[in-house]
Short mmCIF file of C-alpha atoms in Angstrom, two decimals:
data_model
loop_
_atom_site.label_atom_id
_atom_site.label_comp_id
_atom_site.label_asym_id
_atom_site.label_seq_id
_atom_site.Cartn_x
_atom_site.Cartn_y
_atom_site.Cartn_z
CA MET V 10 -16.22 14.13 2.81
CA LYS V 11 -12.85 13.48 3.79
CA PHE V 12 -10.46 12.06 0.91
CA TYR V 13 -6.99 10.78 0.53
CA ILE V 14 -4.23 11.26 -1.76
CA PRO V 15 -1.28 9.11 -1.52
CA ALA V 16 2.27 9.88 -2.17
CA ALA V 17 4.04 -2.66 -5.22
CA LEU V 18 5.21 -7.91 -5.00
CA LEU V 19 5.22 -10.25 -7.37
CA LEU V 20 7.26 -12.34 -4.97
CA VAL V 21 7.31 -15.77 -3.73
CA PHE V 22 3.48 -16.53 -3.51
CA CYS V 23 0.54 -18.47 -4.87
CA ALA V 24 -2.31 -16.47 -6.14
CA THR V 25 -4.91 -15.46 -3.44
CA GLY V 26 -8.27 -16.20 -3.83
CA ALA V 27 -10.51 -12.84 -4.20
CA SER V 28 -14.03 -12.08 -5.04
CA ALA V 29 -15.07 -10.76 -8.54
CA GLN V 30 -14.17 -7.10 -8.53
CA PHE V 31 -16.06 -4.24 -9.85
CA TYR V 32 -14.33 -1.79 -12.41
CA ALA V 33 -15.71 1.23 -14.05
CA ARG V 34 -13.93 4.16 -16.47
CA CYS V 35 -10.93 1.56 -16.73
CA ALA V 36 -9.35 0.57 -20.18
CA ASP V 37 -8.47 -2.81 -20.80
CA TYR V 38 -4.90 -2.33 -20.38
CA GLN V 39 -5.51 -0.43 -16.77
CA ARG V 40 -7.91 -3.38 -15.76
CA VAL V 41 -5.32 -5.93 -16.55
CA THR V 42 -2.72 -3.90 -14.60
CA ILE V 43 -4.82 -4.07 -11.56
CA GLU V 44 -5.66 -7.59 -11.94
CA GLN V 45 -1.97 -8.76 -12.04
CA ILE V 46 -0.95 -6.60 -9.16
CA LEU V 47 -3.63 -7.52 -6.57
CA PRO V 48 -2.29 -10.77 -5.49
CA GLY V 49 1.13 -9.43 -5.02
CA ALA V 50 -0.39 -6.72 -2.60
CA GLY V 51 -2.33 -9.33 -0.58
CA VAL V 52 0.81 -11.37 -0.27
CA LEU V 53 2.79 -8.62 0.50
CA ALA V 54 -0.09 -7.71 3.53
CA ILE V 55 0.07 -10.66 5.10
CA GLN V 56 4.03 -11.31 4.72
CA SER V 57 4.63 -7.92 6.23
CA ALA V 58 1.92 -8.48 9.23
CA ALA V 59 4.13 -11.90 9.80
CA ARG V 60 7.51 -9.82 10.13
CA VAL V 61 6.23 -7.11 12.51
CA GLY V 62 8.72 -7.11 15.42
CA ASP V 63 11.66 -5.16 17.12
CA THR V 64 13.46 -5.01 13.50
CA PRO V 65 15.43 -2.60 11.99
CA GLU V 66 12.60 -2.24 8.97
CA TYR V 67 10.01 -1.94 11.92
CA ARG V 68 11.82 0.87 13.73
CA ARG V 69 12.37 2.60 10.24
CA TRP V 70 8.73 3.08 9.58
CA PHE V 71 7.21 3.00 13.18
CA GLY V 72 9.91 4.07 15.46
CA ALA V 73 10.72 2.65 18.65
CA PHE V 74 9.20 -0.76 19.11
CA SER V 75 6.43 -1.54 21.63
CA HIS V 76 4.09 -4.30 21.91
CA GLU V 77 1.00 -2.19 22.02
CA HIS V 78 1.99 -0.29 18.85
CA ALA V 79 3.36 -3.59 17.04
CA GLU V 80 -0.09 -5.36 17.80
CA ARG V 81 -1.69 -2.53 16.33
CA VAL V 82 0.56 -2.70 13.20
CA ARG V 83 -0.02 -6.49 12.81
CA GLY V 84 -3.68 -6.13 13.25
CA ASN V 85 -4.09 -3.79 10.55
CA LEU V 86 -2.01 -5.51 7.96
CA LYS V 87 -4.07 -8.53 8.91
CA ARG V 88 -7.13 -6.74 7.88
CA LEU V 89 -5.95 -5.58 4.97
CA HIS V 90 -4.92 -8.82 3.56
CA LYS V 91 -8.15 -10.16 4.38
CA ALA V 92 -10.04 -7.58 2.52
CA LEU V 93 -7.74 -7.84 -0.44
CA SER V 94 -8.14 -11.65 -0.42
CA GLY V 95 -11.95 -12.09 0.19
CA GLU V 96 -13.94 -8.70 0.05
CA GLN V 97 -15.54 -7.54 -3.53
CA LEU V 98 -13.46 -4.48 -4.34
CA ARG V 99 -14.72 -1.53 -6.37
CA PHE V 100 -12.22 0.40 -8.73
CA TYR V 101 -12.51 3.22 -10.71
CA CYS V 102 -9.73 4.97 -13.27
CA GLY V 103 -9.80 8.54 -12.83
CA HIS V 104 -8.77 11.25 -15.38
CA GLN V 105 -5.73 13.61 -15.13
CA ASP V 106 -8.12 16.73 -15.25
CA GLU V 107 -10.16 15.36 -12.02
CA PRO V 108 -8.96 17.98 -8.98
CA ALA V 109 -8.16 14.72 -6.85
CA CYS V 110 -5.95 13.28 -9.66
CA LYS V 111 -3.79 16.68 -10.35
CA GLU V 112 -0.44 17.26 -8.76
CA GLY V 113 1.18 13.89 -9.02
CA ALA V 114 -1.62 11.94 -7.32
CA TYR V 115 -1.45 8.44 -7.89
CA ALA V 116 -4.64 7.00 -6.15
CA TYR V 117 -7.49 7.84 -3.72
CA VAL V 118 -10.18 6.87 -1.63
CA TYR V 119 -12.77 8.26 0.70
CA GLN V 120 -12.30 7.02 4.34
CA THR V 121 -15.88 5.63 4.74
CA GLU V 122 -16.62 4.62 1.30
CA THR V 123 -15.31 1.00 1.90
CA TYR V 124 -13.24 -0.94 -0.40
CA ALA V 125 -13.71 1.94 -3.30
CA MET V 126 -10.39 3.00 -4.41
CA THR V 127 -9.92 5.50 -7.68
CA PHE V 128 -6.41 4.94 -9.44
CA CYS V 129 -5.18 8.15 -11.17
CA PRO V 130 -3.45 8.00 -14.56
CA SER V 131 0.05 8.19 -12.90
CA PHE V 132 -0.56 5.28 -11.03
CA PHE V 133 0.14 3.21 -14.12
CA SER V 134 3.47 4.68 -14.48
CA LEU V 135 4.58 3.45 -10.99
CA PRO V 136 7.29 0.74 -10.86
CA SER V 137 6.49 -2.65 -9.80
CA MET V 138 8.73 -4.34 -6.93
CA VAL V 139 9.86 -7.16 -9.32
CA GLY V 140 13.83 -6.61 -9.71
CA GLY V 141 13.71 -3.46 -7.89
CA SER V 142 15.50 -2.04 -4.71
CA PRO V 143 14.26 0.39 -2.10
CA THR V 144 17.69 2.08 -2.66
CA ASP V 145 16.84 3.15 -6.32
CA GLU V 146 15.54 6.66 -6.98
CA ALA V 147 12.41 5.34 -8.69
CA TYR V 148 10.91 3.92 -5.60
CA GLU V 149 11.26 6.82 -3.68
CA TYR V 150 7.34 7.49 -3.91
CA GLY V 151 6.87 3.56 -3.98
CA THR V 152 5.31 0.83 -6.12
CA MET V 153 1.89 -0.12 -7.57
CA GLU V 154 1.64 -2.79 -4.99
CA GLY V 155 2.49 -0.67 -2.28
CA THR V 156 0.15 2.01 -3.35
CA VAL V 157 -2.60 -0.55 -2.97
CA ILE V 158 -1.46 -1.02 0.68
CA HIS V 159 -1.40 2.87 1.49
CA GLU V 160 -4.86 3.19 0.13
CA MET V 161 -6.23 0.25 1.57
CA SER V 162 -5.08 1.21 5.05
CA HIS V 163 -7.25 4.56 4.71
CA PHE V 164 -10.38 2.54 5.08
CA ASP V 165 -12.21 3.10 8.73
CA VAL V 166 -12.92 -0.66 8.81
CA ILE V 167 -8.96 -1.43 8.29
CA ALA V 168 -6.73 1.21 10.04
CA GLY V 169 -8.30 4.55 9.19
CA THR V 170 -4.82 5.89 8.34
CA ASP V 171 -3.92 9.69 7.70
CA ASP V 172 -1.59 10.99 5.07
CA THR V 173 0.79 12.88 8.16
CA CYS V 174 3.74 12.64 5.38
CA TYR V 175 4.73 11.53 2.00
CA GLY V 176 7.90 9.87 0.75
CA ARG V 177 10.55 7.71 2.22
CA THR V 178 12.76 10.41 3.54
CA ALA V 179 9.99 12.50 5.28
CA CYS V 180 8.20 9.36 6.91
CA ILE V 181 11.51 7.96 8.20
CA ASP V 182 12.02 11.24 9.96
CA LEU V 183 8.28 10.83 11.18
CA ALA V 184 8.91 7.53 12.66
CA GLN V 185 12.19 8.88 14.69
CA ARG V 186 10.28 11.79 16.07
CA THR V 187 6.74 10.53 16.62
CA PRO V 188 5.94 6.86 16.70
CA GLN V 189 2.33 7.22 17.75
CA ASP V 190 1.94 9.34 14.44
CA ALA V 191 3.78 6.76 12.16
CA ILE V 192 1.42 3.92 13.29
CA GLU V 193 -1.38 5.95 12.07
CA ASN V 194 0.30 6.87 8.64
CA ALA V 195 -0.56 5.29 5.26
CA ASP V 196 2.92 5.55 3.77
CA SER V 197 4.42 4.29 6.82
CA TYR V 198 2.53 0.78 6.24
CA GLN V 199 3.40 1.13 2.72
CA TYR V 200 7.13 1.23 2.79
CA PHE V 201 7.15 -1.18 5.72
CA ALA V 202 5.49 -3.78 3.33
CA GLU V 203 7.57 -2.66 0.35
CA ASP V 204 11.00 -3.31 2.52
CA VAL V 205 9.62 -6.51 3.74
CA GLY V 206 8.98 -7.54 0.17
CA PHE V 207 12.03 -6.45 -0.94
CA ALA V 208 14.34 -8.39 1.56
CA ILE V 209 12.22 -11.75 1.07
CA VAL V 210 13.00 -11.58 -2.86
CA ALA V 211 16.46 -10.68 -2.15
CA SER V 212 16.73 -13.89 0.14
CA ALA V 213 14.83 -16.16 -1.98
CA PRO V 214 16.28 -18.57 -4.14
CA ALA V 215 16.15 -17.58 -7.51
CA GLU V 216 14.32 -20.53 -8.92
CA GLY V 217 11.59 -19.88 -6.33
CA VAL V 218 10.69 -16.26 -7.60
CA VAL V 219 7.66 -16.24 -9.61
CA LYS V 220 7.21 -13.12 -11.55
CA ASN V 221 4.14 -12.03 -13.31
#
């Protein structure tokens, strides 16, 4: 069975409604962390879908703009938001000695095991998007909320993405070389969503930002 290992936005938002989630092998602090970031990940997905267009952010992560590619990206992000907002998700917390959690992996899913996601110990040391900037070195491999976007995009029922590149530098290069591969790459969705989220936070009035 094929599995994927990946390389977050508590924005101006109202908490989205979601079905009760299932947790297994998670310590209390891990469960609390996951519960805190899920609403932000859902808002991140829908706000990103709304900002798909011929923009610098789009071209940075998905390459030369085309309406066909843009519609695919927008549709994938909308499906991702719908799943985060209304489907029952199954979350597992892995251990560092598990093969899939070694070598710096943050989380993984099996492409056909819909809505089941395992978080590795290193996931919980990732930064949140709150107060951050994509130019900070700490964000080279993303955020907690962004990692959820990355992993959810792998599911066949959402986007069926691959892991053609990891990290901001490599994925910017992929987008410029082969846009077709970029729109099928999980990190490209993660970094596009994060950049959109950072931009929204930067332009929002201070009193309008909700931080959990």
